[in-house]
mmCIF file with all atom_site columns, C-alpha atoms in Angstrom:
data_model
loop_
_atom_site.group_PDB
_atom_site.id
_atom_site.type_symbol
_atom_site.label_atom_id
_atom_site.label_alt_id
_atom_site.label_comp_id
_atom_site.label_asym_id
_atom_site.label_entity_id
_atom_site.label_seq_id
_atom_site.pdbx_PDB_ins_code
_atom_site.Cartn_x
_atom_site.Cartn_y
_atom_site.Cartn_z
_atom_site.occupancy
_atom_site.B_iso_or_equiv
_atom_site.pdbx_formal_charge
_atom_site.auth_seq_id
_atom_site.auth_comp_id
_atom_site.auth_asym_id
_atom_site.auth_atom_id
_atom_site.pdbx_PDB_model_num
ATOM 1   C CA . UNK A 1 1   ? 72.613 134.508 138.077 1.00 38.00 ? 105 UNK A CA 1
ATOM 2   C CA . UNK A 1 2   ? 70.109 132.163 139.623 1.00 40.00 ? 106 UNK A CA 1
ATOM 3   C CA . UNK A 1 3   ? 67.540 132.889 136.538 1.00 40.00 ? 107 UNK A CA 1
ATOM 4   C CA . UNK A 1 4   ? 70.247 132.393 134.373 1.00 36.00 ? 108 UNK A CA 1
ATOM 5   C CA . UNK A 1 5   ? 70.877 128.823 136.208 1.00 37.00 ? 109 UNK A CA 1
ATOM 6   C CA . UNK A 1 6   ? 67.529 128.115 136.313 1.00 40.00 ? 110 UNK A CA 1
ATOM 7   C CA . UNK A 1 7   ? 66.654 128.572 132.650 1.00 43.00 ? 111 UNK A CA 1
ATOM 8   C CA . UNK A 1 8   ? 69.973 126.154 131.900 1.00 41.00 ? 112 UNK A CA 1
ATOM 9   C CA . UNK A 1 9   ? 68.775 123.748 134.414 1.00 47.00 ? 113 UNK A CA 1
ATOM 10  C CA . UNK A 1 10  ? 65.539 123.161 131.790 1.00 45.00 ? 114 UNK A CA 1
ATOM 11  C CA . UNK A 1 11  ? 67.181 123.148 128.759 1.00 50.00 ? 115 UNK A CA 1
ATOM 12  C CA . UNK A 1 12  ? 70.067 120.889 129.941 1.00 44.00 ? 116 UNK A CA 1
ATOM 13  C CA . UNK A 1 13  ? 67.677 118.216 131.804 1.00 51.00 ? 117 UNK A CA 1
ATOM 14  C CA . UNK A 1 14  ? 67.087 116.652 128.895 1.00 48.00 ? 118 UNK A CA 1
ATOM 15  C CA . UNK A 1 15  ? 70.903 116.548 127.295 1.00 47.00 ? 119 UNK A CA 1
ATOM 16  C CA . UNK A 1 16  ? 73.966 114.298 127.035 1.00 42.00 ? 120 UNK A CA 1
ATOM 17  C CA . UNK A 1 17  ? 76.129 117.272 129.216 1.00 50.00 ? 121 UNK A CA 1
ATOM 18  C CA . UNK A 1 18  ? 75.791 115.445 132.530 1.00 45.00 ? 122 UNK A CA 1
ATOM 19  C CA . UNK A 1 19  ? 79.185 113.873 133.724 1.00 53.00 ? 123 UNK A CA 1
ATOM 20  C CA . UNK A 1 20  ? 77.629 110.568 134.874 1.00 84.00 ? 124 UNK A CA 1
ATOM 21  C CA . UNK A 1 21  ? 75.518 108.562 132.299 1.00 91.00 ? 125 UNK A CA 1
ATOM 22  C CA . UNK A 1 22  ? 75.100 105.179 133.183 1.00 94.00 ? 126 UNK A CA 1
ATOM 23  C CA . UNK A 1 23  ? 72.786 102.092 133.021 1.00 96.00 ? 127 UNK A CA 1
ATOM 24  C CA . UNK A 1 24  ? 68.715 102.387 134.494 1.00 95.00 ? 128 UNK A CA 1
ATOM 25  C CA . UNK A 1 25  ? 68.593 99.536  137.064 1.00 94.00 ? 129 UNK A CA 1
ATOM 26  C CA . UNK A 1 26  ? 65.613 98.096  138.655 1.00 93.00 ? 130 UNK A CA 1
ATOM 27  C CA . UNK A 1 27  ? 63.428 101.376 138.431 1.00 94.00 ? 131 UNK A CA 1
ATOM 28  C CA . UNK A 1 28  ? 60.558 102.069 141.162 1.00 94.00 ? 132 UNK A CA 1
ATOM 29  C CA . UNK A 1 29  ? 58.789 104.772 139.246 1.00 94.00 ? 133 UNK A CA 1
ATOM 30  C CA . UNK A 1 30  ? 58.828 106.370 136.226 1.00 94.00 ? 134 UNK A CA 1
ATOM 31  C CA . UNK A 1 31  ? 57.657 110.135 135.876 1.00 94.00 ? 135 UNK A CA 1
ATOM 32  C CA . UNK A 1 32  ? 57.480 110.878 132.769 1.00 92.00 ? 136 UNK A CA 1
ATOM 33  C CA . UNK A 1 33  ? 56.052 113.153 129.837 1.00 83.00 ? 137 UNK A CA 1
ATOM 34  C CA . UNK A 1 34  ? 57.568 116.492 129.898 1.00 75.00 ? 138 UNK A CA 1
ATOM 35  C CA . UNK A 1 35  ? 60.458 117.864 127.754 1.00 68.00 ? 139 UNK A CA 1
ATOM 36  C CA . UNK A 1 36  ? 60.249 117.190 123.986 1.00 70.00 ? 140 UNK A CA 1
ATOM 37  C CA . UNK A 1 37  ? 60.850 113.592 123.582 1.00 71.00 ? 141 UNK A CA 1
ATOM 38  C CA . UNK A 1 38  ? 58.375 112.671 126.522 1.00 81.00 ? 142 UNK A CA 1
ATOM 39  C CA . UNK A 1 39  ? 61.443 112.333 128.702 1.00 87.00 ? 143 UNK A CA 1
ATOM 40  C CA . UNK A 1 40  ? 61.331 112.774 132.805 1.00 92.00 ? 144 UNK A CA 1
ATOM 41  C CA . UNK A 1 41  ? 62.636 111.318 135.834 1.00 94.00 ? 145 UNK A CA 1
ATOM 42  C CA . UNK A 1 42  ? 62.991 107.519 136.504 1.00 95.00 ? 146 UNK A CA 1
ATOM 43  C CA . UNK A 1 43  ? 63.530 106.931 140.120 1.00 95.00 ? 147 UNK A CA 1
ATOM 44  C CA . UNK A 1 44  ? 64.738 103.515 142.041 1.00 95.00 ? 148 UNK A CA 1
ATOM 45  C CA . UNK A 1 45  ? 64.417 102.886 145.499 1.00 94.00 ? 149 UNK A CA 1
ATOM 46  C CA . UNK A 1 46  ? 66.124 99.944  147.235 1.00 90.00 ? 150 UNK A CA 1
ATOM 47  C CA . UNK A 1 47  ? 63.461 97.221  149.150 1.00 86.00 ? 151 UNK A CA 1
ATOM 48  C CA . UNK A 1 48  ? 64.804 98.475  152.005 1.00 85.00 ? 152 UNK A CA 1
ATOM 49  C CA . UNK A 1 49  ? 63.689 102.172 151.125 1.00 86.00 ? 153 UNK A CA 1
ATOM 50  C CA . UNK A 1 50  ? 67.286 103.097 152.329 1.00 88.00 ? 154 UNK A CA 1
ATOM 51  C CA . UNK A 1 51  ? 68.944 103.806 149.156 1.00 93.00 ? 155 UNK A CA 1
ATOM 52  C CA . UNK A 1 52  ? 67.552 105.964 145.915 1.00 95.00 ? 156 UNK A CA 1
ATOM 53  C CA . UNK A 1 53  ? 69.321 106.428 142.544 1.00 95.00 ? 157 UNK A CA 1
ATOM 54  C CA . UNK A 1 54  ? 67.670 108.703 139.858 1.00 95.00 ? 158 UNK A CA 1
ATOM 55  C CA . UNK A 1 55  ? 68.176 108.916 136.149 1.00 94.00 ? 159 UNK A CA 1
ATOM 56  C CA . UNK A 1 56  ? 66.690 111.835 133.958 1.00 91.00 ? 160 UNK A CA 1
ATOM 57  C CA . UNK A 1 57  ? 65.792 110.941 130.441 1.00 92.00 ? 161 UNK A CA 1
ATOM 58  C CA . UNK A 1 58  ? 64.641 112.294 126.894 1.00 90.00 ? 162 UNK A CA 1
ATOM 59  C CA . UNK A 1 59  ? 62.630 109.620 125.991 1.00 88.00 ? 163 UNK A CA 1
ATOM 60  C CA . UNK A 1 60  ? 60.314 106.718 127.525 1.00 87.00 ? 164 UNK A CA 1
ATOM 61  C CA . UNK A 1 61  ? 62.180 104.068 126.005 1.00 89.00 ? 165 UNK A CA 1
ATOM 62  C CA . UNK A 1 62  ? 65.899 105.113 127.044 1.00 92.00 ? 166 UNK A CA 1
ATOM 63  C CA . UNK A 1 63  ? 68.160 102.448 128.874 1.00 94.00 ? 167 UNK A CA 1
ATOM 64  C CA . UNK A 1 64  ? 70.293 104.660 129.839 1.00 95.00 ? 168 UNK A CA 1
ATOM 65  C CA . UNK A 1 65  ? 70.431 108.304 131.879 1.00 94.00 ? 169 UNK A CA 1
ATOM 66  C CA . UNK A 1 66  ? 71.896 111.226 133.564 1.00 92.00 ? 170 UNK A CA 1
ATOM 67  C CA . UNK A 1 67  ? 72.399 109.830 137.396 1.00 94.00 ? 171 UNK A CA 1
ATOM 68  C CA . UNK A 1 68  ? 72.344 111.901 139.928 1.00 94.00 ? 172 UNK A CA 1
ATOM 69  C CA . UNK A 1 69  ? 75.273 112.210 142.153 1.00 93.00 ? 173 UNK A CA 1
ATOM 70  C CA . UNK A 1 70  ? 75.693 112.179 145.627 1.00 89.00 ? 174 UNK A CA 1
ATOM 71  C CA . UNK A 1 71  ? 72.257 111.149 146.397 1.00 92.00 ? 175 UNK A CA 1
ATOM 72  C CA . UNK A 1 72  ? 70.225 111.039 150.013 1.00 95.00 ? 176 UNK A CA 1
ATOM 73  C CA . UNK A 1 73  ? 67.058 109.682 150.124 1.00 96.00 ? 177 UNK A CA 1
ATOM 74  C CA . UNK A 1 74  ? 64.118 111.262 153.204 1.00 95.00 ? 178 UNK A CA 1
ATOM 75  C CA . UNK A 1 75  ? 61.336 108.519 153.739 1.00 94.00 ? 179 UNK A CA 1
ATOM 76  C CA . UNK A 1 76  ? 57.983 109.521 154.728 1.00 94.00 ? 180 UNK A CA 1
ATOM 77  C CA . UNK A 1 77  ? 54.967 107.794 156.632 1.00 91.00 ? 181 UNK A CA 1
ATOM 78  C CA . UNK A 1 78  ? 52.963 108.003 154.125 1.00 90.00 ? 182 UNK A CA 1
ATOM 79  C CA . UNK A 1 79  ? 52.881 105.145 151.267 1.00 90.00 ? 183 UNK A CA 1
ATOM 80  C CA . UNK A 1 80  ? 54.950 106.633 148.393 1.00 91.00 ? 184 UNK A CA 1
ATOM 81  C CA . UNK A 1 81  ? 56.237 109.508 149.381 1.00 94.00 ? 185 UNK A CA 1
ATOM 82  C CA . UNK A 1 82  ? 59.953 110.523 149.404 1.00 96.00 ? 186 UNK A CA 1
ATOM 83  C CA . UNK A 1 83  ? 62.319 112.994 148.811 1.00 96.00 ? 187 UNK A CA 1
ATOM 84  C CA . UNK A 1 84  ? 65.758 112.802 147.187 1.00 96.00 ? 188 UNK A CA 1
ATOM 85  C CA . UNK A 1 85  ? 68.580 114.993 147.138 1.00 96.00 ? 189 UNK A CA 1
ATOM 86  C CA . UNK A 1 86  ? 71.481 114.992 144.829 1.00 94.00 ? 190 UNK A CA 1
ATOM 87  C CA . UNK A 1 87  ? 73.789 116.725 141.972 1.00 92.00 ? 191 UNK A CA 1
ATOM 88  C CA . UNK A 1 88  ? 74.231 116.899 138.597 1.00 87.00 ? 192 UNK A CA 1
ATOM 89  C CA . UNK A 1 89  ? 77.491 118.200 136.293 1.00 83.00 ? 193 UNK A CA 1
ATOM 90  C CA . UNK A 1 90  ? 76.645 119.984 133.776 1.00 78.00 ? 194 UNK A CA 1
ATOM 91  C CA . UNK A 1 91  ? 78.566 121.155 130.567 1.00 79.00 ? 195 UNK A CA 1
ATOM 92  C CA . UNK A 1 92  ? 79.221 125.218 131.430 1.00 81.00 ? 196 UNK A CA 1
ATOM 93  C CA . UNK A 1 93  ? 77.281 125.422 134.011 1.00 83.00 ? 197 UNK A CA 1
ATOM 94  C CA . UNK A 1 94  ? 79.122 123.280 136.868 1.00 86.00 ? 198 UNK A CA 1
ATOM 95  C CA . UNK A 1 95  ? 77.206 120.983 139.568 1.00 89.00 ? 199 UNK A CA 1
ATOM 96  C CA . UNK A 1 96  ? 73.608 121.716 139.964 1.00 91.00 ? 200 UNK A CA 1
ATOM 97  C CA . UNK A 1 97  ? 71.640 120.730 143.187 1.00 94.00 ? 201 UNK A CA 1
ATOM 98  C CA . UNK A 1 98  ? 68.468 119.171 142.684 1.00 94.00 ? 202 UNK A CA 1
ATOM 99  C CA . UNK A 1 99  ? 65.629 117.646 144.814 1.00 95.00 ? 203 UNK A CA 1
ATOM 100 C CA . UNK A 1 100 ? 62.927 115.086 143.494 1.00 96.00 ? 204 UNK A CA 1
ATOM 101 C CA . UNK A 1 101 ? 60.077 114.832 145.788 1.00 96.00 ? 205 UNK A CA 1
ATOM 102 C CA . UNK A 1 102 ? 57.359 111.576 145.259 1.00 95.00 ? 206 UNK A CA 1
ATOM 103 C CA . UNK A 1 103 ? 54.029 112.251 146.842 1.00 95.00 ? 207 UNK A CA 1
ATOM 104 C CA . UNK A 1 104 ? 51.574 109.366 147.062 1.00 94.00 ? 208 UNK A CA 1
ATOM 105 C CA . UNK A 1 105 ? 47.779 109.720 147.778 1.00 92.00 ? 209 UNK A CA 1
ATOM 106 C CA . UNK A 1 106 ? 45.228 106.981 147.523 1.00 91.00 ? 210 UNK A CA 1
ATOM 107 C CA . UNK A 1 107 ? 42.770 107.411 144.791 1.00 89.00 ? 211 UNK A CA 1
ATOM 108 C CA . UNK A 1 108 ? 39.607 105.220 143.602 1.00 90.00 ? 212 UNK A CA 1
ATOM 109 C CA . UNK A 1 109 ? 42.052 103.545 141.650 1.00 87.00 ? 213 UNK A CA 1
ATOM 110 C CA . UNK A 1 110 ? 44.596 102.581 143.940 1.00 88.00 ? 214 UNK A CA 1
ATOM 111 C CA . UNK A 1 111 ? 48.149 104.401 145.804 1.00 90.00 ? 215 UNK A CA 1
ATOM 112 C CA . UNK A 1 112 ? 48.568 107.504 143.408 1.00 93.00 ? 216 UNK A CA 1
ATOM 113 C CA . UNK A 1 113 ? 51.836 108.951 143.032 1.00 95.00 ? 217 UNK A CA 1
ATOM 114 C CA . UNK A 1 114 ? 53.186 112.205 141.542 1.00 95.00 ? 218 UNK A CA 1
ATOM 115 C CA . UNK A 1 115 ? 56.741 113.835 141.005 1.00 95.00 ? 219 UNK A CA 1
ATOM 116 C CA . UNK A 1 116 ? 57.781 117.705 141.484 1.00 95.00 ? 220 UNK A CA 1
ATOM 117 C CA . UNK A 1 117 ? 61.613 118.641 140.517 1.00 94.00 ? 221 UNK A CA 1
ATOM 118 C CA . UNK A 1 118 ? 63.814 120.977 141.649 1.00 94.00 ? 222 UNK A CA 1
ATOM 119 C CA . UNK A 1 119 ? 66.684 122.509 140.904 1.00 94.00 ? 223 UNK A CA 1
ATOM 120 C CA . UNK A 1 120 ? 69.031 124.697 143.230 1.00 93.00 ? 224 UNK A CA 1
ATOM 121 C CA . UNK A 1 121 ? 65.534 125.327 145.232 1.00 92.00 ? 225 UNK A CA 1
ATOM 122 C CA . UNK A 1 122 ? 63.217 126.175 143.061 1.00 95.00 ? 226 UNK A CA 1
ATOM 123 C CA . UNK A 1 123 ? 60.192 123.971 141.258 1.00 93.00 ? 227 UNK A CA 1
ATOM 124 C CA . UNK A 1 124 ? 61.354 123.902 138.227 1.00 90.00 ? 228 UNK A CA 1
ATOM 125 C CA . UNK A 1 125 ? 58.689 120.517 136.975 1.00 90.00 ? 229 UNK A CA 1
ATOM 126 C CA . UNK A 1 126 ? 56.010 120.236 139.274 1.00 91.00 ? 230 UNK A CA 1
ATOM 127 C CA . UNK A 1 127 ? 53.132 117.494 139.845 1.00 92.00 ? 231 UNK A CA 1
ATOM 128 C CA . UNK A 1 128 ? 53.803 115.076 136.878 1.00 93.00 ? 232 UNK A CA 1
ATOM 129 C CA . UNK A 1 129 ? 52.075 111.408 137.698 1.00 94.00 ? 233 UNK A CA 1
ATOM 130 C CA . UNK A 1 130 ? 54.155 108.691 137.882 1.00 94.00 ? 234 UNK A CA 1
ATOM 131 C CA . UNK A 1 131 ? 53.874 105.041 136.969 1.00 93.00 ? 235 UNK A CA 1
ATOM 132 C CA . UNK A 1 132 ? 55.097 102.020 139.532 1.00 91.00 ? 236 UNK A CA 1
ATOM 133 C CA . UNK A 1 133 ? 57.362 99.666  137.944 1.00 90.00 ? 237 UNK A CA 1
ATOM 134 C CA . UNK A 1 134 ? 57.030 96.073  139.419 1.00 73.00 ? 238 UNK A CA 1
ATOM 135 C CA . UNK A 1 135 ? 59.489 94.029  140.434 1.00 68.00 ? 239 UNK A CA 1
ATOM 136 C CA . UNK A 1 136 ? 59.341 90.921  138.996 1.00 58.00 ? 240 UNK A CA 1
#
């Protein structure tokens, strides 16, 4: 059953099933570049690094996303690193529990920060860069 939930899980991250599409507002970070549209994970994180909400996508240039429901959001020490906990709906398969975790690391080039997903406790995405959005 879990398989079965799993291989859904990839094949519905990327649809219209979710129960909760709404509006991207002031995104943090953008992961992006898997699925077949170059869709991913667009993640925003109040200034007060108390509250998350996160969006998945098909494409880079959508407006709009699946939001996760239910969310809590785990701040680390170290700069750019989180972990967020919520829920999806889906379409015949019923909620799904995923987990987004953002791991920063300094590079030559600056505070480098990557995404892994997962859903109902296993990686199902792992390691994909993401870009910080500025607030302006």
């Amino acid at each position: 059953m879990k398989s079965f939930v799993l291989s859904s899980v990839i094949v519905l991250l990327g649809s219209v099933a979710s129960a909760k599409t709404t509006t991207i507002v002031d995104p943090t970070y953008k992961c992006l570049g898997f699925g077949d549209g170059g869709g991913g994970v667009i993640v925003s994180i109040d200034s007060n690094s108390s509250k998350a909400r996160v969006w998945t996508v098909d494409s880079p240039f959508d407006t709009e996303g699946d939001e996760f429901e239910n969310t809590s959001l785990t701040t680390y020490r170290c700069p750019g690193c989180f972990t967020i906990k919520g829920s999806e709906n889906h379409e015949g398969v019923g909620k799904i529990s995923y987990q987004v975790d953002l791991r920063g690391s300094f590079t030559e080039k600056g505070l480098a920060v990557k995404m892994s997903l997962s859903a109902e406790g296993q990686t199902i995405i792992p390691d994909v860069p993401c870009e910080y959005v500025s607030k302006k």
